[in-house]
PDB file of C-alpha atoms and ligand atoms in Angstrom:
ATOM      1  CA  UNK A 934       0.000   0.000   0.000  1.00 39.00           C
ATOM      2  CA  UNK A 935       2.765   2.368   0.912  1.00 42.00           C
ATOM      3  CA  UNK A 936       4.683   1.371  -2.207  1.00 42.00           C
ATOM      4  CA  UNK A 937       1.654   1.948  -4.414  1.00 41.00           C
ATOM      5  CA  UNK A 938       1.019   5.509  -3.255  1.00 41.00           C
ATOM      6  CA  UNK A 939       4.709   6.303  -3.577  1.00 40.00           C
ATOM      7  CA  UNK A 940       4.509   5.311  -7.263  1.00 39.00           C
ATOM      8  CA  UNK A 941       1.426   7.444  -7.784  1.00 40.00           C
ATOM      9  CA  UNK A 942       3.249  10.426  -6.362  1.00 40.00           C
ATOM     10  CA  UNK A 943       6.270   9.771  -8.527  1.00 39.00           C
ATOM     11  CA  UNK A 944       4.426   9.644 -11.852  1.00 38.00           C
ATOM     12  CA  UNK A 945       3.284  13.277 -11.950  1.00 38.00           C
ATOM     13  CA  UNK A 946       6.703  14.418 -10.791  1.00 38.00           C
ATOM     14  CA  UNK A 947       8.467  12.609 -13.636  1.00 37.00           C
ATOM     15  CA  UNK A 948       6.041  13.727 -16.282  1.00 38.00           C
ATOM     16  CA  UNK A 949       6.164  17.376 -15.200  1.00 38.00           C
ATOM     17  CA  UNK A 950       9.993  17.289 -15.289  1.00 39.00           C
ATOM     18  CA  UNK A 951      10.092  15.919 -18.832  1.00 40.00           C
ATOM     19  CA  UNK A 952       7.474  18.427 -19.950  1.00 40.00           C
ATOM     20  CA  UNK A 953       9.619  21.191 -18.480  1.00 41.00           C
ATOM     21  CA  UNK A 954      12.810  20.070 -20.276  1.00 42.00           C
ATOM     22  CA  UNK A 955      10.945  19.619 -23.567  1.00 43.00           C
ATOM     23  CA  UNK A 956       9.658  23.149 -23.224  1.00 43.00           C
ATOM     24  CA  UNK A 957      13.188  24.422 -22.625  1.00 45.00           C
ATOM     25  CA  UNK A 958      14.551  22.543 -25.639  1.00 46.00           C
ATOM     26  CA  UNK A 959      11.808  23.940 -27.834  1.00 43.00           C
ATOM     27  CA  UNK A 960      12.649  27.472 -26.694  1.00 44.00           C
ATOM     28  CA  UNK A 961      16.311  27.083 -27.748  1.00 47.00           C
ATOM     29  CA  UNK A 962      15.334  25.883 -31.218  1.00 49.00           C
ATOM     30  CA  UNK A 963      12.838  28.646 -31.868  1.00 47.00           C
ATOM     31  CA  UNK A 964      14.779  31.544 -30.306  1.00 63.00           C
ATOM     32  CA  UNK A 965      13.040  34.669 -31.543  1.00 80.00           C
ATOM     33  CA  UNK A 966      15.020  36.299 -34.344  1.00 93.00           C
ATOM     34  CA  UNK A 967      14.177  39.742 -35.646  1.00 96.00           C
ATOM     35  CA  UNK A 968      14.181  39.222 -39.419  1.00 96.00           C
ATOM     36  CA  UNK A 969      13.325  42.854 -40.223  1.00 97.00           C
ATOM     37  CA  UNK A 970      14.613  43.738 -43.696  1.00 98.00           C
ATOM     38  CA  UNK A 971      17.084  46.631 -43.365  1.00 98.00           C
ATOM     39  CA  UNK A 972      16.984  49.030 -46.321  1.00 98.00           C
ATOM     40  CA  UNK A 973      17.992  52.441 -44.920  1.00 97.00           C
ATOM     41  CA  UNK A 974      21.480  53.915 -44.679  1.00 97.00           C
ATOM     42  CA  UNK A 975      21.835  53.464 -40.901  1.00 97.00           C
ATOM     43  CA  UNK A 976      19.273  50.709 -40.241  1.00 97.00           C
ATOM     44  CA  UNK A 977      20.263  48.086 -37.650  1.00 97.00           C
ATOM     45  CA  UNK A 978      18.739  45.156 -35.820  1.00 98.00           C
ATOM     46  CA  UNK A 979      19.935  43.260 -32.755  1.00 97.00           C
ATOM     47  CA  UNK A 980      20.291  39.568 -31.839  1.00 98.00           C
ATOM     48  CA  UNK A 981      21.816  38.777 -28.445  1.00 97.00           C
ATOM     49  CA  UNK A 982      25.402  40.043 -28.336  1.00 98.00           C
ATOM     50  CA  UNK A 983      25.338  41.084 -32.005  1.00 98.00           C
ATOM     51  CA  UNK A 984      23.983  43.952 -34.104  1.00 98.00           C
ATOM     52  CA  UNK A 985      23.511  43.760 -37.874  1.00 98.00           C
ATOM     53  CA  UNK A 986      24.135  47.086 -39.628  1.00 98.00           C
ATOM     54  CA  UNK A 987      23.175  47.748 -43.259  1.00 98.00           C
ATOM     55  CA  UNK A 988      25.743  50.606 -43.154  1.00 98.00           C
ATOM     56  CA  UNK A 989      25.497  52.496 -46.470  1.00 97.00           C
ATOM     57  CA  UNK A 990      28.045  54.956 -45.058  1.00 96.00           C
ATOM     58  CA  UNK A 991      29.200  56.443 -48.385  1.00 96.00           C
ATOM     59  CA  UNK A 992      26.201  55.676 -50.613  1.00 97.00           C
ATOM     60  CA  UNK A 993      26.441  59.204 -52.013  1.00 96.00           C
ATOM     61  CA  UNK A 994      29.626  58.148 -53.862  1.00 96.00           C
ATOM     62  CA  UNK A 995      27.472  55.891 -56.082  1.00 97.00           C
ATOM     63  CA  UNK A 996      25.671  57.061 -59.223  1.00 97.00           C
ATOM     64  CA  UNK A 997      22.855  54.820 -58.068  1.00 96.00           C
ATOM     65  CA  UNK A 998      22.279  51.696 -56.032  1.00 97.00           C
ATOM     66  CA  UNK A 999      20.616  50.045 -53.093  1.00 98.00           C
ATOM     67  CA  UNK A1000      21.319  47.453 -50.443  1.00 98.00           C
ATOM     68  CA  UNK A1001      19.238  45.310 -48.102  1.00 98.00           C
ATOM     69  CA  UNK A1002      20.362  43.218 -45.139  1.00 98.00           C
ATOM     70  CA  UNK A1003      18.506  40.732 -42.954  1.00 98.00           C
ATOM     71  CA  UNK A1004      19.290  38.334 -40.103  1.00 98.00           C
ATOM     72  CA  UNK A1005      18.422  34.770 -41.132  1.00 98.00           C
ATOM     73  CA  UNK A1006      19.365  32.780 -38.012  1.00 97.00           C
ATOM     74  CA  UNK A1007      20.672  33.094 -34.449  1.00 97.00           C
ATOM     75  CA  UNK A1008      21.246  30.255 -31.981  1.00 96.00           C
ATOM     76  CA  UNK A1009      22.827  32.189 -29.113  1.00 96.00           C
ATOM     77  CA  UNK A1010      26.400  32.197 -30.456  1.00 96.00           C
ATOM     78  CA  UNK A1011      26.159  31.840 -34.249  1.00 98.00           C
ATOM     79  CA  UNK A1012      24.377  34.398 -36.405  1.00 98.00           C
ATOM     80  CA  UNK A1013      23.457  34.170 -40.084  1.00 98.00           C
ATOM     81  CA  UNK A1014      22.551  37.040 -42.392  1.00 98.00           C
ATOM     82  CA  UNK A1015      22.202  38.034 -46.036  1.00 98.00           C
ATOM     83  CA  UNK A1016      23.064  41.267 -47.793  1.00 98.00           C
ATOM     84  CA  UNK A1017      21.796  41.933 -51.327  1.00 98.00           C
ATOM     85  CA  UNK A1018      23.284  44.884 -53.136  1.00 98.00           C
ATOM     86  CA  UNK A1019      23.652  46.708 -56.423  1.00 98.00           C
ATOM     87  CA  UNK A1020      26.021  49.686 -56.680  1.00 98.00           C
ATOM     88  CA  UNK A1021      27.156  51.617 -59.778  1.00 98.00           C
ATOM     89  CA  UNK A1022      29.623  54.473 -60.215  1.00 95.00           C
ATOM     90  CA  UNK A1023      32.253  56.062 -57.986  1.00 93.00           C
ATOM     91  CA  UNK A1024      35.533  54.425 -57.031  1.00 93.00           C
ATOM     92  CA  UNK A1025      35.162  54.516 -53.235  1.00 95.00           C
ATOM     93  CA  UNK A1026      33.762  51.967 -50.781  1.00 97.00           C
ATOM     94  CA  UNK A1027      30.014  52.634 -50.538  1.00 98.00           C
ATOM     95  CA  UNK A1028      28.889  50.281 -47.821  1.00 98.00           C
ATOM     96  CA  UNK A1029      29.954  47.881 -45.096  1.00 98.00           C
ATOM     97  CA  UNK A1030      27.059  45.619 -44.171  1.00 98.00           C
ATOM     98  CA  UNK A1031      28.372  44.007 -40.996  1.00 98.00           C
ATOM     99  CA  UNK A1032      27.685  42.182 -37.786  1.00 98.00           C
ATOM    100  CA  UNK A1033      29.111  43.967 -34.767  1.00 98.00           C
ATOM    101  CA  UNK A1034      29.964  42.258 -31.480  1.00 98.00           C
ATOM    102  CA  UNK A1035      28.706  44.249 -28.477  1.00 98.00           C
ATOM    103  CA  UNK A1036      30.086  42.070 -25.642  1.00 98.00           C
ATOM    104  CA  UNK A1037      33.655  42.333 -24.319  1.00 97.00           C
ATOM    105  CA  UNK A1038      34.364  45.596 -26.176  1.00 98.00           C
ATOM    106  CA  UNK A1039      36.287  48.587 -24.724  1.00 98.00           C
ATOM    107  CA  UNK A1040      38.929  46.439 -23.007  1.00 97.00           C
ATOM    108  CA  UNK A1041      42.633  47.203 -23.255  1.00 98.00           C
ATOM    109  CA  UNK A1042      44.377  44.919 -25.773  1.00 98.00           C
ATOM    110  CA  UNK A1043      46.670  43.680 -22.963  1.00 98.00           C
ATOM    111  CA  UNK A1044      43.594  42.364 -21.105  1.00 98.00           C
ATOM    112  CA  UNK A1045      42.440  40.236 -24.064  1.00 98.00           C
ATOM    113  CA  UNK A1046      43.723  36.676 -24.469  1.00 98.00           C
ATOM    114  CA  UNK A1047      41.736  35.429 -27.465  1.00 98.00           C
ATOM    115  CA  UNK A1048      39.028  36.356 -29.968  1.00 98.00           C
ATOM    116  CA  UNK A1049      37.654  33.038 -31.228  1.00 98.00           C
ATOM    117  CA  UNK A1050      35.582  33.192 -34.386  1.00 98.00           C
ATOM    118  CA  UNK A1051      34.022  31.176 -37.150  1.00 98.00           C
ATOM    119  CA  UNK A1052      32.654  32.476 -40.437  1.00 98.00           C
ATOM    120  CA  UNK A1053      31.008  30.552 -43.265  1.00 98.00           C
ATOM    121  CA  UNK A1054      29.936  32.646 -46.215  1.00 98.00           C
ATOM    122  CA  UNK A1055      29.223  32.535 -49.951  1.00 98.00           C
ATOM    123  CA  UNK A1056      28.537  35.144 -52.599  1.00 98.00           C
ATOM    124  CA  UNK A1057      26.357  34.732 -55.697  1.00 98.00           C
ATOM    125  CA  UNK A1058      29.011  36.140 -58.069  1.00 97.00           C
ATOM    126  CA  UNK A1059      32.599  37.402 -58.150  1.00 96.00           C
ATOM    127  CA  UNK A1060      31.713  40.037 -60.780  1.00 97.00           C
ATOM    128  CA  UNK A1061      31.898  42.775 -58.158  1.00 98.00           C
ATOM    129  CA  UNK A1062      34.486  45.018 -56.532  1.00 98.00           C
ATOM    130  CA  UNK A1063      34.320  44.175 -52.836  1.00 98.00           C
ATOM    131  CA  UNK A1064      35.982  42.512 -49.893  1.00 98.00           C
ATOM    132  CA  UNK A1065      34.918  40.262 -47.031  1.00 98.00           C
ATOM    133  CA  UNK A1066      36.712  41.216 -43.844  1.00 98.00           C
ATOM    134  CA  UNK A1067      36.895  41.594 -40.101  1.00 98.00           C
ATOM    135  CA  UNK A1068      37.211  45.246 -39.117  1.00 98.00           C
ATOM    136  CA  UNK A1069      38.567  46.156 -35.668  1.00 98.00           C
ATOM    137  CA  UNK A1070      39.213  49.613 -34.213  1.00 98.00           C
ATOM    138  CA  UNK A1071      41.407  50.692 -31.318  1.00 98.00           C
ATOM    139  CA  UNK A1072      41.561  53.947 -29.369  1.00 98.00           C
ATOM    140  CA  UNK A1073      43.474  55.520 -26.494  1.00 98.00           C
ATOM    141  CA  UNK A1074      40.359  55.399 -24.296  1.00 98.00           C
ATOM    142  CA  UNK A1075      37.172  53.296 -24.034  1.00 97.00           C
ATOM    143  CA  UNK A1076      34.770  54.507 -26.738  1.00 95.00           C
ATOM    144  CA  UNK A1077      37.339  57.109 -27.821  1.00 97.00           C
ATOM    145  CA  UNK A1078      38.125  58.314 -31.332  1.00 96.00           C
ATOM    146  CA  UNK A1079      39.731  55.838 -33.735  1.00 97.00           C
ATOM    147  CA  UNK A1080      43.531  55.571 -33.717  1.00 97.00           C
ATOM    148  CA  UNK A1081      44.063  52.229 -35.461  1.00 98.00           C
ATOM    149  CA  UNK A1082      41.905  50.155 -37.793  1.00 98.00           C
ATOM    150  CA  UNK A1083      42.874  46.509 -38.230  1.00 98.00           C
ATOM    151  CA  UNK A1084      41.337  44.557 -41.095  1.00 98.00           C
ATOM    152  CA  UNK A1085      41.630  40.825 -41.763  1.00 98.00           C
ATOM    153  CA  UNK A1086      40.421  40.102 -45.311  1.00 98.00           C
ATOM    154  CA  UNK A1087      39.007  36.642 -46.039  1.00 98.00           C
ATOM    155  CA  UNK A1088      38.460  37.720 -49.655  1.00 98.00           C
ATOM    156  CA  UNK A1089      39.682  40.466 -51.934  1.00 98.00           C
ATOM    157  CA  UNK A1090      37.246  40.456 -54.854  1.00 98.00           C
ATOM    158  CA  UNK A1091      38.831  42.663 -57.563  1.00 97.00           C
ATOM    159  CA  UNK A1092      39.665  45.072 -54.738  1.00 96.00           C
ATOM    160  CA  UNK A1093      42.705  46.251 -52.764  1.00 96.00           C
ATOM    161  CA  UNK A1094      43.629  47.618 -49.349  1.00 97.00           C
ATOM    162  CA  UNK A1095      44.513  51.167 -48.269  1.00 96.00           C
ATOM    163  CA  UNK A1096      48.262  51.599 -48.644  1.00 97.00           C
ATOM    164  CA  UNK A1097      50.883  54.304 -48.214  1.00 97.00           C
ATOM    165  CA  UNK A1098      52.660  52.983 -51.312  1.00 96.00           C
ATOM    166  CA  UNK A1099      51.500  51.755 -54.734  1.00 96.00           C
ATOM    167  CA  UNK A1100      53.586  50.193 -57.528  1.00 96.00           C
ATOM    168  CA  UNK A1101      53.706  51.337 -61.172  1.00 96.00           C
ATOM    169  CA  UNK A1102      50.627  49.168 -61.923  1.00 94.00           C
ATOM    170  CA  UNK A1103      48.700  50.952 -59.162  1.00 92.00           C
ATOM    171  CA  UNK A1104      48.740  47.944 -56.844  1.00 94.00           C
ATOM    172  CA  UNK A1105      49.221  48.385 -53.099  1.00 97.00           C
ATOM    173  CA  UNK A1106      52.711  47.449 -51.864  1.00 98.00           C
ATOM    174  CA  UNK A1107      52.777  45.382 -48.636  1.00 98.00           C
ATOM    175  CA  UNK A1108      54.932  46.442 -45.681  1.00 98.00           C
ATOM    176  CA  UNK A1109      55.478  42.770 -44.652  1.00 98.00           C
ATOM    177  CA  UNK A1110      54.998  39.639 -46.780  1.00 98.00           C
ATOM    178  CA  UNK A1111      54.381  35.963 -45.980  1.00 98.00           C
ATOM    179  CA  UNK A1112      53.175  36.225 -42.376  1.00 98.00           C
ATOM    180  CA  UNK A1113      51.911  32.864 -41.069  1.00 98.00           C
ATOM    181  CA  UNK A1114      48.874  33.249 -38.817  1.00 98.00           C
ATOM    182  CA  UNK A1115      45.986  30.890 -38.050  1.00 98.00           C
ATOM    183  CA  UNK A1116      46.997  28.363 -40.717  1.00 98.00           C
ATOM    184  CA  UNK A1117      47.180  30.838 -43.623  1.00 98.00           C
ATOM    185  CA  UNK A1118      49.812  33.111 -45.194  1.00 98.00           C
ATOM    186  CA  UNK A1119      49.155  36.864 -45.224  1.00 98.00           C
ATOM    187  CA  UNK A1120      50.663  40.093 -46.532  1.00 98.00           C
ATOM    188  CA  UNK A1121      50.335  43.177 -44.343  1.00 98.00           C
ATOM    189  CA  UNK A1122      49.475  46.611 -45.784  1.00 98.00           C
ATOM    190  CA  UNK A1123      49.430  49.930 -43.988  1.00 98.00           C
ATOM    191  CA  UNK A1124      48.106  53.373 -44.859  1.00 97.00           C
ATOM    192  CA  UNK A1125      46.256  56.395 -43.486  1.00 97.00           C
ATOM    193  CA  UNK A1126      42.603  56.906 -44.495  1.00 94.00           C
ATOM    194  CA  UNK A1127      42.434  60.534 -43.344  1.00 94.00           C
ATOM    195  CA  UNK A1128      41.105  59.591 -39.905  1.00 94.00           C
ATOM    196  CA  UNK A1129      43.105  56.627 -38.597  1.00 96.00           C
ATOM    197  CA  UNK A1130      45.968  54.312 -39.479  1.00 97.00           C
ATOM    198  CA  UNK A1131      44.727  51.191 -41.317  1.00 98.00           C
ATOM    199  CA  UNK A1132      46.519  47.836 -41.083  1.00 98.00           C
ATOM    200  CA  UNK A1133      45.159  45.238 -43.522  1.00 98.00           C
ATOM    201  CA  UNK A1134      46.056  41.546 -43.569  1.00 98.00           C
ATOM    202  CA  UNK A1135      45.355  40.019 -46.996  1.00 98.00           C
ATOM    203  CA  UNK A1136      45.835  36.390 -48.026  1.00 98.00           C
ATOM    204  CA  UNK A1137      48.875  35.880 -50.289  1.00 98.00           C
ATOM    205  CA  UNK A1138      46.506  33.876 -52.524  1.00 97.00           C
ATOM    206  CA  UNK A1139      42.973  32.513 -52.612  1.00 97.00           C
ATOM    207  CA  UNK A1140      39.860  33.117 -50.567  1.00 98.00           C
ATOM    208  CA  UNK A1141      38.638  31.711 -47.229  1.00 98.00           C
ATOM    209  CA  UNK A1142      34.924  30.848 -47.405  1.00 98.00           C
ATOM    210  CA  UNK A1143      35.036  28.930 -44.142  1.00 98.00           C
ATOM    211  CA  UNK A1144      37.232  30.374 -41.387  1.00 98.00           C
ATOM    212  CA  UNK A1145      37.599  29.000 -37.900  1.00 98.00           C
ATOM    213  CA  UNK A1146      40.297  30.484 -35.719  1.00 98.00           C
ATOM    214  CA  UNK A1147      41.376  33.341 -33.494  1.00 98.00           C
ATOM    215  CA  UNK A1148      41.521  37.009 -34.526  1.00 98.00           C
ATOM    216  CA  UNK A1149      43.613  38.116 -31.540  1.00 98.00           C
ATOM    217  CA  UNK A1150      46.966  36.864 -33.031  1.00 98.00           C
ATOM    218  CA  UNK A1151      46.590  39.541 -35.744  1.00 98.00           C
ATOM    219  CA  UNK A1152      46.456  42.185 -33.009  1.00 98.00           C
ATOM    220  CA  UNK A1153      49.368  40.662 -31.085  1.00 98.00           C
ATOM    221  CA  UNK A1154      51.411  40.556 -34.325  1.00 98.00           C
ATOM    222  CA  UNK A1155      50.941  44.344 -34.633  1.00 98.00           C
ATOM    223  CA  UNK A1156      51.706  44.873 -30.931  1.00 98.00           C
ATOM    224  CA  UNK A1157      54.920  42.824 -31.240  1.00 97.00           C
ATOM    225  CA  UNK A1158      56.079  44.035 -34.686  1.00 97.00           C
ATOM    226  CA  UNK A1159      54.390  47.371 -35.466  1.00 94.00           C
ATOM    227  CA  UNK A1160      53.333  50.509 -33.661  1.00 85.00           C
ATOM    228  CA  UNK A1161      50.170  49.393 -31.900  1.00 96.00           C
ATOM    229  CA  UNK A1162      50.381  49.765 -28.111  1.00 97.00           C
ATOM    230  CA  UNK A1163      48.830  47.064 -25.928  1.00 98.00           C
ATOM    231  CA  UNK A1164      47.441  49.929 -23.791  1.00 98.00           C
ATOM    232  CA  UNK A1165      45.064  50.766 -26.687  1.00 98.00           C
ATOM    233  CA  UNK A1166      41.401  49.820 -26.179  1.00 98.00           C
ATOM    234  CA  UNK A1167      39.484  47.592 -28.591  1.00 98.00           C
ATOM    235  CA  UNK A1168      36.535  49.880 -29.329  1.00 98.00           C
ATOM    236  CA  UNK A1169      34.827  48.036 -32.183  1.00 98.00           C
ATOM    237  CA  UNK A1170      34.823  44.509 -33.662  1.00 98.00           C
ATOM    238  CA  UNK A1171      32.846  43.892 -36.840  1.00 98.00           C
ATOM    239  CA  UNK A1172      32.761  41.424 -39.731  1.00 98.00           C
ATOM    240  CA  UNK A1173      31.131  42.045 -43.088  1.00 98.00           C
ATOM    241  CA  UNK A1174      31.479  42.982 -46.721  1.00 98.00           C
ATOM    242  CA  UNK A1175      32.761  46.316 -48.071  1.00 98.00           C
ATOM    243  CA  UNK A1176      31.298  47.060 -51.494  1.00 98.00           C
ATOM    244  CA  UNK A1177      32.633  49.425 -54.145  1.00 98.00           C
ATOM    245  CA  UNK A1178      30.474  48.284 -57.095  1.00 98.00           C
ATOM    246  CA  UNK A1179      28.515  45.403 -58.590  1.00 98.00           C
ATOM    247  CA  UNK A1180      25.400  43.344 -57.970  1.00 98.00           C
ATOM    248  CA  UNK A1181      25.412  40.285 -55.706  1.00 98.00           C
ATOM    249  CA  UNK A1182      23.883  38.463 -52.810  1.00 98.00           C
ATOM    250  CA  UNK A1183      26.268  37.910 -49.909  1.00 98.00           C
ATOM    251  CA  UNK A1184      25.185  35.103 -47.581  1.00 98.00           C
ATOM    252  CA  UNK A1185      26.669  34.252 -44.182  1.00 98.00           C
ATOM    253  CA  UNK A1186      25.270  30.924 -43.000  1.00 98.00           C
ATOM    254  CA  UNK A1187      27.173  31.122 -39.708  1.00 98.00           C
ATOM    255  CA  UNK A1188      29.286  33.763 -37.940  1.00 98.00           C
ATOM    256  CA  UNK A1189      30.484  34.002 -34.383  1.00 98.00           C
ATOM    257  CA  UNK A1190      32.977  36.177 -32.532  1.00 98.00           C
ATOM    258  CA  UNK A1191      33.802  36.538 -28.854  1.00 98.00           C
ATOM    259  CA  UNK A1192      36.380  38.451 -26.794  1.00 98.00           C
ATOM    260  CA  UNK A1193      38.084  36.566 -23.958  1.00 98.00           C
TER     261      UNK A1193
HETATM  262  C1  NAG B1172      33.446  59.120 -55.493  1.00 70.41           C
HETATM  263  O1  NAG B1172      34.771  59.018 -55.006  1.00 70.41           O
HETATM  264  C2  NAG B1172      35.760  59.325 -55.994  1.00 70.41           C
HETATM  265  C3  NAG B1172      37.112  59.087 -55.379  1.00 70.41           C
HETATM  266  O2  NAG B1172      37.284  59.836 -54.210  1.00 70.41           O
HETATM  267  C4  NAG B1172      35.597  60.762 -56.459  1.00 70.41           C
HETATM  268  O3  NAG B1172      36.553  61.048 -57.489  1.00 70.41           O
HETATM  269  C5  NAG B1172      34.198  60.949 -57.010  1.00 70.41           C
HETATM  270  O4  NAG B1172      34.009  62.319 -57.326  1.00 70.41           O
HETATM  271  C6  NAG B1172      33.163  60.526 -55.969  1.00 70.41           C
HETATM  272  N1  NAG B1172      31.854  60.608 -56.585  1.00 70.41           N
HETATM  273  C7  NAG B1172      30.823  61.167 -55.959  1.00 70.41           C
HETATM  274  C8  NAG B1172      29.523  61.141 -56.721  1.00 70.41           C
HETATM  275  O5  NAG B1172      30.906  61.626 -54.828  1.00 70.41           O
HETATM  276  C1  NAG B1173      56.759  34.548 -50.025  1.00 70.41           C
HETATM  277  O1  NAG B1173      56.393  33.205 -50.302  1.00 70.41           O
HETATM  278  C2  NAG B1173      56.381  32.914 -51.700  1.00 70.41           C
HETATM  279  C3  NAG B1173      55.810  31.513 -51.867  1.00 70.41           C
HETATM  280  O2  NAG B1173      56.470  30.603 -51.026  1.00 70.41           O
HETATM  281  C4  NAG B1173      57.778  33.076 -52.268  1.00 70.41           C
HETATM  282  O3  NAG B1173      57.770  32.838 -53.654  1.00 70.41           O
HETATM  283  C5  NAG B1173      58.275  34.493 -52.009  1.00 70.41           C
HETATM  284  O4  NAG B1173      59.618  34.623 -52.407  1.00 70.41           O
HETATM  285  C6  NAG B1173      58.158  34.852 -50.538  1.00 70.41           C
HETATM  286  N1  NAG B1173      58.488  36.263 -50.375  1.00 70.41           N
HETATM  287  C7  NAG B1173      59.367  36.690 -49.473  1.00 70.41           C
HETATM  288  C8  NAG B1173      59.611  38.157 -49.467  1.00 70.41           C
HETATM  289  O5  NAG B1173      59.933  35.936 -48.697  1.00 70.41           O
END
């Protein structure tokens, strides 16, 4: 008799526990994602630690064009998005649709140990002038004005970095060649964009459509070998595509970045 009532008590307990965990699992899989289509120059939308910016910062350099961006997925650490664009005219970068990390920012570089990341992306065509890159900024104070910009290009699509020196063919001349970092070989370019110093790491050849690694070694390379002080603050960490001209759909199926 005692045993029987114990079992009766147990049954509702077990079933309510499994209902609870099923509910929690379902919540993870259907995490609400704001899929608002961004069309305006400064439109943005947020997902957890990330913000997606359409960022048509120099659209006035184009004769005409438009660009739309949209989050497609978010699971708590990985975000997916698409950017569809068409830009004609002008020789300057028009836009930088990007995902910005909002957690762990405004720390001194010396306080950072790693910046793990993954990025899987594709683009509908290479008949454009664009790049796909991480874009980091440092400053002398938290949230202060930009002193250094550090770019890590996963693709240079008929495009080139800012450089203090160009060869007779008009191509940027690297300041260091054949740097081995994160399993790839890079050339480093440096130049001033009128506001801040820009350091750009470009692959010596090819494109990375699927990157998994650490971005911090690019910063520590510049601390150890160039003029970036480890007392500088990381004020901004973004990844996206800079577009000069062309028509394409850029698709990131998965992107993550963290600062440790
Ligand atoms: C776009 O930028 C280029 C290079 O700076 C400049 O020569 C051109 O006048 C600009 N066009 C417009 C429409 O602003
Ligand atoms: C960089 O590496 C390439 C390929 O191995 C080689 O041909 C080239 O000479 C190297 N450049 C320098 C400056 O070491």
